[in-house]
Tab-separated table of C-alpha atoms in Angstrom:
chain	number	residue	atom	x	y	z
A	2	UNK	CA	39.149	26.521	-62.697
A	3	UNK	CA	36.698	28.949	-60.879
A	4	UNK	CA	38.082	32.618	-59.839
A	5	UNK	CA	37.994	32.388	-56.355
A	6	UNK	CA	38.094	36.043	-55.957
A	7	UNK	CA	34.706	36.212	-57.835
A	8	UNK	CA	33.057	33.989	-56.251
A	9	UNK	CA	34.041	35.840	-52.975
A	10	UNK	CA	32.819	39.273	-53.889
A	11	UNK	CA	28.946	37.123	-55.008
A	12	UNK	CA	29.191	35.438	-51.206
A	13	UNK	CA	29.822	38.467	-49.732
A	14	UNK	CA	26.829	40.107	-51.627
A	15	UNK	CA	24.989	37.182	-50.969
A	16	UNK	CA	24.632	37.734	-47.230
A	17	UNK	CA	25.179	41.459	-47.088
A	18	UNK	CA	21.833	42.104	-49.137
A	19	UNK	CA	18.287	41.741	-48.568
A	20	UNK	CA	17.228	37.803	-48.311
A	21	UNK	CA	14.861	38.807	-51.492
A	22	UNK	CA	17.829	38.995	-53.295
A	23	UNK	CA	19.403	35.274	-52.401
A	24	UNK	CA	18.145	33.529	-55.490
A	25	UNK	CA	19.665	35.811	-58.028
A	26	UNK	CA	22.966	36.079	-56.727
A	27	UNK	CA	22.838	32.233	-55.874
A	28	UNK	CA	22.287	31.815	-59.601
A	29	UNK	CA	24.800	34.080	-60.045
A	30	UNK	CA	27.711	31.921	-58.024
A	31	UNK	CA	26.170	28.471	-59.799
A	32	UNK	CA	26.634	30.358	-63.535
A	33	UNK	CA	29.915	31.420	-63.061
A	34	UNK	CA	31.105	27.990	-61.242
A	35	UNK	CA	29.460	25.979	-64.160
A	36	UNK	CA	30.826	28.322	-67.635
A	37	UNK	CA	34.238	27.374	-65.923
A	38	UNK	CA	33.779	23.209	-65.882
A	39	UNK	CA	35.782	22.350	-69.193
A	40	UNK	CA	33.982	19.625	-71.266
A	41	UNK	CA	34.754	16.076	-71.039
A	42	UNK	CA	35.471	13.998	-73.777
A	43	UNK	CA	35.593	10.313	-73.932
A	44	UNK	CA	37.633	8.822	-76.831
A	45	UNK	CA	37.812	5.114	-78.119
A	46	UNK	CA	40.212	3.682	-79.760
A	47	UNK	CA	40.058	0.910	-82.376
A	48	UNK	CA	41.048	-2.874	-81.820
A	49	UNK	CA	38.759	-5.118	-82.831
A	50	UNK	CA	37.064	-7.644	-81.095
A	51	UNK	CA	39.383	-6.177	-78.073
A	52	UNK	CA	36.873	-3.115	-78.293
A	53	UNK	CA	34.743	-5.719	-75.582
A	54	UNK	CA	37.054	-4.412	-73.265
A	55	UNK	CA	36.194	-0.347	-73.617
A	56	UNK	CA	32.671	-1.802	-72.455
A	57	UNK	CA	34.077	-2.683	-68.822
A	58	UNK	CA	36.243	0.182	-68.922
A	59	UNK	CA	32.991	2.267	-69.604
A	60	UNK	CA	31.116	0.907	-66.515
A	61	UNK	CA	34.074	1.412	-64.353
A	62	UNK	CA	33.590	4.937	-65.218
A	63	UNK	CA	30.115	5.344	-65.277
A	64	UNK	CA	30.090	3.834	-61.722
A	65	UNK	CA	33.116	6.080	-60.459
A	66	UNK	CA	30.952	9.238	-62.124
A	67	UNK	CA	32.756	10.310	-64.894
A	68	UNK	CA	29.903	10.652	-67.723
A	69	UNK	CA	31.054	12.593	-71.154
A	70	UNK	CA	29.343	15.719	-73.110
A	71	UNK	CA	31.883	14.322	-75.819
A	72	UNK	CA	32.416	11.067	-77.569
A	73	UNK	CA	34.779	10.440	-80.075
A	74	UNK	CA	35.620	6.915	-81.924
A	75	UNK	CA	37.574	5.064	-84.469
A	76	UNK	CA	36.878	1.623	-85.955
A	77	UNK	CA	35.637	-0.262	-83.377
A	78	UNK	CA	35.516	2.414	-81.159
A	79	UNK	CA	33.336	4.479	-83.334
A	80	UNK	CA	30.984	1.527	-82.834
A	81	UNK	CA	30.933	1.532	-78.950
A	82	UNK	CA	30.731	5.234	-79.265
A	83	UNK	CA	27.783	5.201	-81.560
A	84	UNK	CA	25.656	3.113	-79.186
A	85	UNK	CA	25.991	4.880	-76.813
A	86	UNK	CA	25.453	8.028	-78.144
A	87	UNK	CA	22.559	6.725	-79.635
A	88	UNK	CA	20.812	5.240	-76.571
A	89	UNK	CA	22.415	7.429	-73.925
A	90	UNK	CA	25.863	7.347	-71.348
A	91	UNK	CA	23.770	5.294	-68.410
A	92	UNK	CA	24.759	2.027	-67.245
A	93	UNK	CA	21.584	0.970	-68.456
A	94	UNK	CA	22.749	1.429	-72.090
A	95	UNK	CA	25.859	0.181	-71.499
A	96	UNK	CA	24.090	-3.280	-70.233
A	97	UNK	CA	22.401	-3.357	-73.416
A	98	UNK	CA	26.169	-3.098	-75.413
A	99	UNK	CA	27.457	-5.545	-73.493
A	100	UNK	CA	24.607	-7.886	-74.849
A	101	UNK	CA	25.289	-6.260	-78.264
A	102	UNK	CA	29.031	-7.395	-77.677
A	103	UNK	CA	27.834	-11.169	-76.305
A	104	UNK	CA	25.363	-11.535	-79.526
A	105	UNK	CA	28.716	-11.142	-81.992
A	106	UNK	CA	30.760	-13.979	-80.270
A	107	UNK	CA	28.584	-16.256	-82.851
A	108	UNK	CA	28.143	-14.430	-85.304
A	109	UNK	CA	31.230	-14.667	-87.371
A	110	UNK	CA	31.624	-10.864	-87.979
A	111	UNK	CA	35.000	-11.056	-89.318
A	112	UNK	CA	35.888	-14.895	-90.802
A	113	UNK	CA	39.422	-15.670	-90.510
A	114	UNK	CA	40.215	-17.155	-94.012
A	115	UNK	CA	42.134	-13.828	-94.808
A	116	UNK	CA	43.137	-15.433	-98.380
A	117	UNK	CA	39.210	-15.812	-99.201
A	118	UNK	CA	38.627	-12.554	-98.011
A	119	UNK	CA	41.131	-10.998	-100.052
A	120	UNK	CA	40.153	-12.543	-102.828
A	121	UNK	CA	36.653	-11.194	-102.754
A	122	UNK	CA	38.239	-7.513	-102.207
A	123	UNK	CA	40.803	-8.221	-105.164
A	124	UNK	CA	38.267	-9.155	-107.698
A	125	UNK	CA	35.411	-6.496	-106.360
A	126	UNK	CA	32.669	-9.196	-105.399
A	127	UNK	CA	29.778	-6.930	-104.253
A	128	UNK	CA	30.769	-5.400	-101.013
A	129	UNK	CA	32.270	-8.095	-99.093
A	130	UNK	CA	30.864	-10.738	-96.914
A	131	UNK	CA	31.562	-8.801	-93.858
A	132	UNK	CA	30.613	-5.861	-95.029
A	133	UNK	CA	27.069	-7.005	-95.451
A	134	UNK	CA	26.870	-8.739	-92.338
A	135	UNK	CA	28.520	-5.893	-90.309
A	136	UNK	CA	26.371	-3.098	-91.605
A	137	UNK	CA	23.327	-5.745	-91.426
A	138	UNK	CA	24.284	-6.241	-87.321
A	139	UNK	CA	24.475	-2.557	-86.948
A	140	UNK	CA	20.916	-1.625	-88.168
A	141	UNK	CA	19.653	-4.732	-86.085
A	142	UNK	CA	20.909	-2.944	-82.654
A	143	UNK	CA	19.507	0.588	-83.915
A	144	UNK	CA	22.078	2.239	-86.106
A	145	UNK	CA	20.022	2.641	-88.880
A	146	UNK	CA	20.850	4.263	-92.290
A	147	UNK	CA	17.934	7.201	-91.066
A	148	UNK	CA	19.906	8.187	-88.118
A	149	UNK	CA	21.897	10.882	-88.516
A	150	UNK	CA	24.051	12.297	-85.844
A	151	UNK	CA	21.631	15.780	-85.234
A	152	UNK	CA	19.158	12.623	-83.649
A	153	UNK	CA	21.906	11.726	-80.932
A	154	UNK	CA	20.433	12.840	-77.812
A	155	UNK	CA	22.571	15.183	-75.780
A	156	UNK	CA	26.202	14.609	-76.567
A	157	UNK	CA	28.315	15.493	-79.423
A	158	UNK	CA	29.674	12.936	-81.107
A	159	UNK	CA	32.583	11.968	-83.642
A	160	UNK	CA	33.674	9.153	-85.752
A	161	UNK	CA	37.159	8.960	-87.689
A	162	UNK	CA	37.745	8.177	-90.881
A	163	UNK	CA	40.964	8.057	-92.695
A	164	UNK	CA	40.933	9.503	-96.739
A	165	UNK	CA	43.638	7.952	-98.831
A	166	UNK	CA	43.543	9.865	-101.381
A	167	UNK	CA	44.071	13.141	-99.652
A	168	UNK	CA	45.988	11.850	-96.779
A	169	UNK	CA	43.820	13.452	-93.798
A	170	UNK	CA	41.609	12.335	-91.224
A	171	UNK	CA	37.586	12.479	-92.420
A	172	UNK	CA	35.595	13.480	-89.265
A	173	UNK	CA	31.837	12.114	-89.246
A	174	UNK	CA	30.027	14.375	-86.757
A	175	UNK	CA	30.453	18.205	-88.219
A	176	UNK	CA	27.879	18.010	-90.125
A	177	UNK	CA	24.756	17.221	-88.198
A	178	UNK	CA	22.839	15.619	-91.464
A	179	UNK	CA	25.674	12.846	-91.468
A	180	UNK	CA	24.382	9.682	-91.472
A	181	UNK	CA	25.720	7.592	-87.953
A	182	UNK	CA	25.456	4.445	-90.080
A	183	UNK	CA	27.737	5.879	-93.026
A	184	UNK	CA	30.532	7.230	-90.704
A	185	UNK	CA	30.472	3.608	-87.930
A	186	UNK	CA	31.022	1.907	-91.597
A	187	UNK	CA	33.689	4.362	-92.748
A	188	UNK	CA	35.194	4.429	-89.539
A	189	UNK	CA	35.605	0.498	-89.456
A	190	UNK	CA	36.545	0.140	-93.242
A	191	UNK	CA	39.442	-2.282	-92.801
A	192	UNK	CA	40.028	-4.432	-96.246
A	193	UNK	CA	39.822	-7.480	-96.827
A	194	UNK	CA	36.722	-7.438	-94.114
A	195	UNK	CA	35.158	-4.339	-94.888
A	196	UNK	CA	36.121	-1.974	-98.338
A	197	UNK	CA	36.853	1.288	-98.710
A	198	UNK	CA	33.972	3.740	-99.438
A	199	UNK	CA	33.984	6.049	-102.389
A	200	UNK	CA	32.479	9.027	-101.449
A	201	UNK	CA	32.888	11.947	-103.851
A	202	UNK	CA	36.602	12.535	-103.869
A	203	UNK	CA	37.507	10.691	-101.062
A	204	UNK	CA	38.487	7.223	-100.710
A	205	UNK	CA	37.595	6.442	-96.990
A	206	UNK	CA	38.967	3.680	-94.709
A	207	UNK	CA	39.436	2.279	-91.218
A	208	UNK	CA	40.532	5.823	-89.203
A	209	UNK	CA	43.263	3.960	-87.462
A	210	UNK	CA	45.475	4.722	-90.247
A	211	UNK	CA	45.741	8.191	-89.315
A	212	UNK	CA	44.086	8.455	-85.807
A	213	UNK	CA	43.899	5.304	-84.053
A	214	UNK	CA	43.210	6.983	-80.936
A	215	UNK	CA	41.134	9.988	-81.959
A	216	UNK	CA	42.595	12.660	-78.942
A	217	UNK	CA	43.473	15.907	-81.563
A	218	UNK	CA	39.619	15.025	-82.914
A	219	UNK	CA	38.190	15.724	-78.961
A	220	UNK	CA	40.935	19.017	-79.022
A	221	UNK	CA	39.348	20.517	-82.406
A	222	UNK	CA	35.910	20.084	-80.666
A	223	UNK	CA	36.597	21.941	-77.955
A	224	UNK	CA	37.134	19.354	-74.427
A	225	UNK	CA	38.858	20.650	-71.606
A	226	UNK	CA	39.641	17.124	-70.612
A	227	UNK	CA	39.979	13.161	-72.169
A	228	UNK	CA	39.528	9.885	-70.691
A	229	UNK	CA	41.094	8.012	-73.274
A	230	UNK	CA	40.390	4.080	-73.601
A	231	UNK	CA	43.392	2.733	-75.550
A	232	UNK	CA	43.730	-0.594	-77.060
A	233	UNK	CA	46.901	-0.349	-78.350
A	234	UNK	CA	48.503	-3.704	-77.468
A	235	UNK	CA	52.232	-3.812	-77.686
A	236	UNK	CA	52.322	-7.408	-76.725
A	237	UNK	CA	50.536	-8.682	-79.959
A	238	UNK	CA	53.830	-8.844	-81.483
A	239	UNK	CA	56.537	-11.530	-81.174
A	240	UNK	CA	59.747	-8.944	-81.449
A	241	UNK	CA	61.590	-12.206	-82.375
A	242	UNK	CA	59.687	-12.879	-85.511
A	243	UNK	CA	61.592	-12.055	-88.471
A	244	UNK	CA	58.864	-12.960	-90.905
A	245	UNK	CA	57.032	-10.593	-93.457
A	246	UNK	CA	53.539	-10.796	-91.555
A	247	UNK	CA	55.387	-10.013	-88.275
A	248	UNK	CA	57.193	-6.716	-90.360
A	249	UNK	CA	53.929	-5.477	-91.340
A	250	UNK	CA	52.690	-5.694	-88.023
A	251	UNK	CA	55.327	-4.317	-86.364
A	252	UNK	CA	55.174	-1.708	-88.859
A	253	UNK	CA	52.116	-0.553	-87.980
A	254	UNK	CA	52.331	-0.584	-84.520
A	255	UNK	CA	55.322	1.673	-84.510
A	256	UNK	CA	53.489	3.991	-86.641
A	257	UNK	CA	50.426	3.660	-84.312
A	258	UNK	CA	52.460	4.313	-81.419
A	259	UNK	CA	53.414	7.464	-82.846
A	260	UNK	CA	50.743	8.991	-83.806
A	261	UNK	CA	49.540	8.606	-80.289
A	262	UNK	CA	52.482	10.343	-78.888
A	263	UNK	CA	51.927	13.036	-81.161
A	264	UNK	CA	48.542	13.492	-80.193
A	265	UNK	CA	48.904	13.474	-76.383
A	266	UNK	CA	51.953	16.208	-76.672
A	267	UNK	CA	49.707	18.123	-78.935
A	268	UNK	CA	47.001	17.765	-75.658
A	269	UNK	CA	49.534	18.501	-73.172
A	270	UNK	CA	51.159	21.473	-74.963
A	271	UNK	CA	47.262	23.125	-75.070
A	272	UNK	CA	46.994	22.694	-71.417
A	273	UNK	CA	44.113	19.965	-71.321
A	274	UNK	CA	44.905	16.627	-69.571
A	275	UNK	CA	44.645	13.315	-71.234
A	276	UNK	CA	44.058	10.296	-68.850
A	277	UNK	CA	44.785	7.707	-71.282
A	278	UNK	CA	43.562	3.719	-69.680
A	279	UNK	CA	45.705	1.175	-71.499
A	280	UNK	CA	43.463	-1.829	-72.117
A	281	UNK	CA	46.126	-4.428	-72.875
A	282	UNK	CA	46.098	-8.156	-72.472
A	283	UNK	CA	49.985	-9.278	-70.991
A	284	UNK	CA	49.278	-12.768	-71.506
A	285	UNK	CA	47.337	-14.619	-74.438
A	286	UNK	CA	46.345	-11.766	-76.990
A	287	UNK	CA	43.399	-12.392	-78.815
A	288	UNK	CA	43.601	-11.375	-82.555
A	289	UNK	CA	41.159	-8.635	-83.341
A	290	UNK	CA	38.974	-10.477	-85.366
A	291	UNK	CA	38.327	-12.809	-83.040
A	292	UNK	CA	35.179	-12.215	-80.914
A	293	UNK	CA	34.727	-14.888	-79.069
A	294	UNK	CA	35.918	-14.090	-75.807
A	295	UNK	CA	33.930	-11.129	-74.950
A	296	UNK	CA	32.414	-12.152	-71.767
A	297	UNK	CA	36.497	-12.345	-70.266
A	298	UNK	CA	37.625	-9.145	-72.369
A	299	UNK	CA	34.909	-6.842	-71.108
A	300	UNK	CA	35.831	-8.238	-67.555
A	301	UNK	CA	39.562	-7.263	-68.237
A	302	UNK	CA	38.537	-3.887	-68.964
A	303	UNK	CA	36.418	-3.324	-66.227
A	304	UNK	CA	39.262	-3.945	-63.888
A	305	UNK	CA	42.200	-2.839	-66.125
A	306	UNK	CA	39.934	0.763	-65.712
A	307	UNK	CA	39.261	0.145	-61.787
A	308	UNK	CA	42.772	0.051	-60.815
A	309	UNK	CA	43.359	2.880	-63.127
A	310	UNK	CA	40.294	5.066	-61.604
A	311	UNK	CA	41.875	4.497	-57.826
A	312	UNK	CA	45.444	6.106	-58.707
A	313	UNK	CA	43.269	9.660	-59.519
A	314	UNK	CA	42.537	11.997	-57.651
A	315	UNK	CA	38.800	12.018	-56.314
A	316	UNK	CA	36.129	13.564	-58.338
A	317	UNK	CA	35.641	17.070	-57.267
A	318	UNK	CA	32.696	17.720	-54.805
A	319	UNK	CA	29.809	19.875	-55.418
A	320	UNK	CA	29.828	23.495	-53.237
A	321	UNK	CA	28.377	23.498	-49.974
A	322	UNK	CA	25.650	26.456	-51.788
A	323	UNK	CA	25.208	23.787	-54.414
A	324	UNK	CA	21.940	22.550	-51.965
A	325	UNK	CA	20.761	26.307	-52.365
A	326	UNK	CA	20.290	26.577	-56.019
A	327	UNK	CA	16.750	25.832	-56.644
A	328	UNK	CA	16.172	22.445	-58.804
A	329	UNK	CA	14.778	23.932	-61.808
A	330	UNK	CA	17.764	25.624	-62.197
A	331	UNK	CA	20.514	22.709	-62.359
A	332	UNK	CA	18.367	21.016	-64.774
């Protein structure tokens, strides 16, 4: 928040000297306004083929002018976050994802014979079918194993990963030599589909198990604010299944749900807001590996976002001296 006193004292200068002097202390005002705007991050959560929706939720907020300086992803969200890192927070770009997202509805990313795909993880067969066909549909829309996240133009960006054997999160990102391809792939490394990478020491996989929604990753990096896009679904359980698959699931949710509460009091506690969008589906949940209905998801989430947008409060307008600061100087 700017010191109003401050800026007081520089508009009382500003007319009480010389007109020769205007510019500087114009500057002067539009410095000490913009070291004050806190940084916003975006941050993606993972979900699987429900990630279609974080593309409508994106355009919602592109259109209502909320654009990032951060991004920050797991799984599936590392993947929307990549993109458009990679090729820029316009709705431009995001037109181009949301082609990305309608070219996978054939493309049989992740194939739903779970036995055969545990199979091939169980007995080490190469790296997987999806693995190959994942990573293989990720350098086809740009994500290439040369990029490396010092390339990204003008945001910061970071991708969760989760290390198993030292039971912490792995953050892609801090290193600016880190290849974007390596940390989408580590950040998505859910077995059966995709298997853990062996890097060093660690032993990396899917960053949902220990950061589904990657908020205390934007903290560490230094946002003053987070537009969260969560696709935490608690209606993709049947609470009156008793079976093992439903115990597992439920499982995880509840630890899911947890480690989101922990990381939104940890927000809260530092002082910096977290508007978290819940992208869930009430009725008819698709399962994440099914991504098929991407046209209707990413139309959810455009209006699941809307109607979240319109219970804010407005976006702040610019200074009425705003129109005096000379154009080279807000660029």
């Amino acid at each position: 928040m700017v010191q109003w006193g401050l800026v007081s004292i520089w508009l009382i200068d500003l007319f009480l000297l010389a007109p020769g002097f205007i510019d500087f202390h114009v500057l002067s005002i539009y410095t000490l306004t913009m070291s004050n705007k806190s940084p916003l991050a975006f941050v993606l959560s993972g979900g699987g083929s429900r990630g279609a929706m974080q593309v409508g939720a994106l355009r919602a907020l592109f259109e209502a002018g909320y654009v990032p300086e951060i991004l920050g992803g797991t799984s599936i969200g590392a993947a929307n976050s990549a993109f458009l890192a990679l090729h820029g927070c316009t709705l431009e770009s995001l037109a181009n994802l949301e082609q990305v997202w309608l070219a996978m509805m054939d493309k049989d990313l992740m194939p739903t014979n779970l036995w055969w795909q545990t199979m091939r993880a169980f007995f080490r067969r190469g790296e997987g079918f999806s693995q190959n066909r994942i990573r293989d549909f990720a350098i086809q829309h740009g994500i290439t194993p040369e990029v490396c996240f010092k390339d990204l133009p003008g945001i910061r960006l970071f991708l969760v990963a989760s290390d198993l054997n030292a039971g912490n999160p792995v953050v892609f990102g801090d290193d600016p030599q880190g290849s974007l391809l390596e940390g989408v792939l580590a950040s998505m490394a859910l077995p059966p589909w995709l298997a853990p990478i062996e890097r060093g020491e660690q032993y990396l996989v899917d960053g949902g198990v220990v950061s589904n929604l990657p908020v205390e990753i934007a903290l560490q990096h230094g946002a003053g604010e987070i537009i969260a896009l969560d696709l935490f679904d608690p209606y993709d359980v049947d609470v009156t299944d008793k079976g093992p698959k439903s115990f597992l699931w439920k499982l995880n949710q509840t630890i899911e749900h947890r480690q989101l509460r922990l990381e939104i009091e940890l927000a809260e506690a530092r002082g910096v807001r977290v508007r978290r969008i819940p992208l869930t589906l009430e009725k008819d949940p698709v399962p994440f590996w099914d991504f098929r209905h991407s046209p209707a998801l990413i139309q959810i989430g455009y209006e699941l976002a809307r109607k979240e947008i319109d219970t804010w409060e407005p976006q702040p307008q610019l200074a009425w001296w705003h129109s005096l600061v000379p154009g080279w100087l807000k660029k």
